Amino acid sequence: MILPMASNRQSGQKQEIRTYTELQKHMHNALREQHPEWIGPDGDCSAYDLYEKRFADLLASFAEKKRYLGGLLQS
């Protein structure tokens, strides 16, 4: 699956996201660009960790519901 996502790049082009790892990197960079005040002196960004965990939880919930519904449709 390819997800086009807008970025803050001046070119106005959309970046194609092909993998979950690319999506994580894009989200990480976007949060750092949009909220530099969230980055601690050591370079850590705890807000990003929260965003990443919530997103992973949502994906897991979606996958679980998809498996459940798929099983109902096959019955």
CSV table of N, CA and C in Angstrom, one decimal:
chain,number,residue,atom,x,y,z
A,1,MET,N,0.8,-1.2,0.0
A,1,MET,CA,0.0,0.0,0.0
A,1,MET,C,0.9,1.2,0.0
A,2,ILE,N,0.6,2.2,-0.8
A,2,ILE,CA,1.3,3.5,-0.9
A,2,ILE,C,0.4,4.6,-0.3
A,3,LEU,N,0.9,5.3,0.6
A,3,LEU,CA,0.2,6.4,1.2
A,3,LEU,C,0.8,7.7,0.9
A,4,PRO,N,0.2,8.5,0.0
A,4,PRO,CA,0.7,9.9,-0.2
A,4,PRO,C,0.5,10.8,1.0
A,5,MET,N,1.5,11.4,1.4
A,5,MET,CA,1.4,12.3,2.6
A,5,MET,C,2.1,13.6,2.3
A,6,ALA,N,1.4,14.7,2.6
A,6,ALA,CA,1.9,16.0,2.4
A,6,ALA,C,3.0,16.2,3.4
A,7,SER,N,4.0,17.0,3.1
A,7,SER,CA,5.0,17.3,4.0
A,7,SER,C,5.2,18.8,4.0
A,8,ASN,N,6.1,19.4,4.8
A,8,ASN,CA,6.3,20.8,4.8
A,8,ASN,C,7.3,21.3,3.8
A,9,ARG,N,7.7,20.4,2.9
A,9,ARG,CA,8.7,20.7,1.9
A,9,ARG,C,8.2,21.8,1.0
A,10,GLN,N,9.1,22.7,0.6
A,10,GLN,CA,8.8,23.8,-0.3
A,10,GLN,C,8.4,23.4,-1.7
A,11,SER,N,8.8,22.2,-2.1
A,11,SER,CA,8.5,21.8,-3.5
A,11,SER,C,7.0,21.6,-3.7
A,12,GLY,N,6.2,21.3,-2.7
A,12,GLY,CA,4.8,21.1,-2.8
A,12,GLY,C,4.5,19.7,-3.3
A,13,GLN,N,5.5,18.8,-3.5
A,13,GLN,CA,5.3,17.4,-3.9
A,13,GLN,C,5.0,16.6,-2.7
A,14,LYS,N,4.2,15.6,-3.0
A,14,LYS,CA,3.8,14.6,-1.9
A,14,LYS,C,4.8,13.5,-1.9
A,15,GLN,N,5.2,13.0,-0.7
A,15,GLN,CA,6.1,11.9,-0.6
A,15,GLN,C,5.3,10.6,-0.5
A,16,GLU,N,5.8,9.6,-1.3
A,16,GLU,CA,5.1,8.3,-1.2
A,16,GLU,C,5.7,7.5,-0.1
A,17,ILE,N,4.8,7.0,0.8
A,17,ILE,CA,5.2,6.1,1.9
A,17,ILE,C,4.9,4.7,1.5
A,18,ARG,N,5.9,3.8,1.5
A,18,ARG,CA,5.7,2.5,1.0
A,18,ARG,C,5.7,1.4,2.2
A,19,THR,N,6.4,1.8,3.3
A,19,THR,CA,6.5,0.8,4.4
A,19,THR,C,6.2,1.5,5.7
A,20,TYR,N,6.0,0.6,6.7
A,20,TYR,CA,5.7,1.2,8.0
A,20,TYR,C,6.9,1.9,8.6
A,21,THR,N,8.1,1.4,8.3
A,21,THR,CA,9.3,2.1,8.7
A,21,THR,C,9.4,3.5,8.1
A,22,GLU,N,9.1,3.6,6.8
A,22,GLU,CA,9.1,4.9,6.2
A,22,GLU,C,8.1,5.9,6.8
A,23,LEU,N,6.9,5.3,7.1
A,23,LEU,CA,5.9,6.1,7.8
A,23,LEU,C,6.3,6.6,9.1
A,24,GLN,N,7.0,5.7,9.9
A,24,GLN,CA,7.5,6.2,11.2
A,24,GLN,C,8.5,7.3,11.1
A,25,LYS,N,9.4,7.1,10.1
A,25,LYS,CA,10.4,8.2,9.9
A,25,LYS,C,9.8,9.5,9.5
A,26,HIS,N,8.8,9.4,8.6
A,26,HIS,CA,8.1,10.6,8.1
A,26,HIS,C,7.4,11.3,9.3
A,27,MET,N,6.7,10.5,10.1
A,27,MET,CA,6.0,11.1,11.2
A,27,MET,C,7.0,11.7,12.2
A,28,HIS,N,8.1,11.1,12.4
A,28,HIS,CA,9.1,11.6,13.4
A,28,HIS,C,9.7,12.9,12.9
A,29,ASN,N,10.0,12.9,11.6
A,29,ASN,CA,10.6,14.2,11.0
A,29,ASN,C,9.5,15.3,11.0
A,30,ALA,N,8.3,15.0,10.7
A,30,ALA,CA,7.2,16.0,10.6
A,30,ALA,C,7.0,16.6,12.0
A,31,LEU,N,7.0,15.7,13.0
A,31,LEU,CA,6.8,16.2,14.4
A,31,LEU,C,7.9,17.1,14.8
A,32,ARG,N,9.1,16.7,14.5
A,32,ARG,CA,10.3,17.5,14.8
A,32,ARG,C,10.3,18.9,14.1
A,33,GLU,N,9.8,18.9,12.8
A,33,GLU,CA,9.7,20.2,12.1
A,33,GLU,C,8.6,21.1,12.7
A,34,GLN,N,7.5,20.5,13.0
A,34,GLN,CA,6.3,21.2,13.4
A,34,GLN,C,6.4,21.7,14.9
A,35,HIS,N,7.1,20.9,15.7
A,35,HIS,CA,7.2,21.2,17.1
A,35,HIS,C,8.6,21.0,17.7
A,36,PRO,N,9.5,21.9,17.3
A,36,PRO,CA,10.9,21.8,17.8
A,36,PRO,C,11.0,21.9,19.3
A,37,GLU,N,10.0,22.6,19.9
A,37,GLU,CA,10.0,22.8,21.3
A,37,GLU,C,9.8,21.5,22.1
A,38,TRP,N,9.3,20.4,21.4
A,38,TRP,CA,9.1,19.1,22.1
A,38,TRP,C,10.4,18.3,22.2
A,39,ILE,N,11.5,18.8,21.5
A,39,ILE,CA,12.7,18.0,21.6
A,39,ILE,C,13.5,18.4,22.8
A,40,GLY,N,13.9,17.4,23.6
A,40,GLY,CA,14.7,17.7,24.8
A,40,GLY,C,16.1,18.0,24.5
A,41,PRO,N,16.9,18.5,25.5
A,41,PRO,CA,18.3,18.8,25.3
A,41,PRO,C,19.1,17.7,24.8
A,42,ASP,N,18.7,16.4,25.1
A,42,ASP,CA,19.4,15.2,24.7
A,42,ASP,C,19.0,14.7,23.3
A,43,GLY,N,18.1,15.5,22.7
A,43,GLY,CA,17.6,15.1,21.3
A,43,GLY,C,16.4,14.2,21.4
A,44,ASP,N,16.0,13.8,22.6
A,44,ASP,CA,14.8,12.9,22.7
A,44,ASP,C,13.5,13.7,22.6
A,45,CYS,N,12.5,13.0,22.1
A,45,CYS,CA,11.2,13.6,21.9
A,45,CYS,C,10.2,12.7,22.5
A,46,SER,N,9.8,12.9,23.7
A,46,SER,CA,8.9,12.0,24.4
A,46,SER,C,7.5,12.1,23.8
A,47,ALA,N,7.1,13.2,23.2
A,47,ALA,CA,5.8,13.4,22.6
A,47,ALA,C,5.7,12.4,21.4
A,48,TYR,N,6.8,12.3,20.6
A,48,TYR,CA,6.9,11.4,19.5
A,48,TYR,C,6.6,10.0,19.9
A,49,ASP,N,7.3,9.6,21.0
A,49,ASP,CA,7.1,8.3,21.6
A,49,ASP,C,5.6,8.0,21.8
A,50,LEU,N,4.9,9.0,22.4
A,50,LEU,CA,3.5,8.8,22.7
A,50,LEU,C,2.7,8.7,21.4
A,51,TYR,N,3.0,9.5,20.4
A,51,TYR,CA,2.3,9.5,19.1
A,51,TYR,C,2.5,8.1,18.5
A,52,GLU,N,3.8,7.6,18.5
A,52,GLU,CA,4.1,6.3,17.9
A,52,GLU,C,3.4,5.2,18.5
A,53,LYS,N,3.3,5.2,19.9
A,53,LYS,CA,2.6,4.1,20.6
A,53,LYS,C,1.1,4.2,20.3
A,54,ARG,N,0.5,5.3,20.3
A,54,ARG,CA,-0.9,5.4,20.0
A,54,ARG,C,-1.2,4.9,18.6
A,55,PHE,N,-0.3,5.3,17.6
A,55,PHE,CA,-0.5,4.9,16.2
A,55,PHE,C,-0.4,3.4,16.1
A,56,ALA,N,0.6,2.8,16.8
A,56,ALA,CA,0.8,1.3,16.8
A,56,ALA,C,-0.4,0.6,17.4
A,57,ASP,N,-1.0,1.2,18.5
A,57,ASP,CA,-2.2,0.6,19.1
A,57,ASP,C,-3.4,0.7,18.1
A,58,LEU,N,-3.5,1.8,17.4
A,58,LEU,CA,-4.6,1.9,16.5
A,58,LEU,C,-4.5,0.9,15.3
A,59,LEU,N,-3.3,0.7,14.8
A,59,LEU,CA,-3.1,-0.3,13.8
A,59,LEU,C,-3.4,-1.7,14.2
A,60,ALA,N,-2.9,-2.0,15.4
A,60,ALA,CA,-3.2,-3.3,16.0
A,60,ALA,C,-4.7,-3.6,16.2
A,61,SER,N,-5.4,-2.6,16.7
A,61,SER,CA,-6.8,-2.7,16.8
A,61,SER,C,-7.5,-2.9,15.5
A,62,PHE,N,-7.1,-2.1,14.5
A,62,PHE,CA,-7.7,-2.2,13.2
A,62,PHE,C,-7.4,-3.6,12.6
A,63,ALA,N,-6.2,-4.1,12.7
A,63,ALA,CA,-5.9,-5.5,12.2
A,63,ALA,C,-6.7,-6.6,12.9
A,64,GLU,N,-6.9,-6.4,14.2
A,64,GLU,CA,-7.7,-7.4,15.0
A,64,GLU,C,-9.1,-7.4,14.5
A,65,LYS,N,-9.7,-6.2,14.3
A,65,LYS,CA,-11.1,-6.1,13.8
A,65,LYS,C,-11.2,-6.6,12.4
A,66,LYS,N,-10.2,-6.4,11.6
A,66,LYS,CA,-10.2,-6.9,10.2
A,66,LYS,C,-10.2,-8.5,10.2
A,67,ARG,N,-9.4,-9.1,11.1
A,67,ARG,CA,-9.3,-10.5,11.2
A,67,ARG,C,-10.7,-11.1,11.7
A,68,TYR,N,-11.2,-10.4,12.7
A,68,TYR,CA,-12.5,-10.8,13.2
A,68,TYR,C,-13.6,-10.8,12.2
A,69,LEU,N,-13.7,-9.7,11.5
A,69,LEU,CA,-14.7,-9.5,10.4
A,69,LEU,C,-14.5,-10.5,9.3
A,70,GLY,N,-13.2,-10.7,8.9
A,70,GLY,CA,-12.9,-11.7,7.9
A,70,GLY,C,-13.4,-13.1,8.3
A,71,GLY,N,-13.2,-13.4,9.5
A,71,GLY,CA,-13.7,-14.7,10.0
A,71,GLY,C,-15.2,-14.8,10.0
A,72,LEU,N,-15.9,-13.8,10.3
A,72,LEU,CA,-17.3,-13.8,10.2
A,72,LEU,C,-17.8,-13.9,8.8
A,73,LEU,N,-17.1,-13.3,7.8
A,73,LEU,CA,-17.6,-13.4,6.4
A,73,LEU,C,-17.3,-14.8,5.8
A,74,GLN,N,-16.3,-15.5,6.3
A,74,GLN,CA,-16.0,-16.8,5.8
A,74,GLN,C,-16.9,-17.9,6.4
A,75,SER,N,-17.6,-17.6,7.5
A,75,SER,CA,-18.4,-18.6,8.2
A,75,SER,C,-19.7,-18.8,7.4
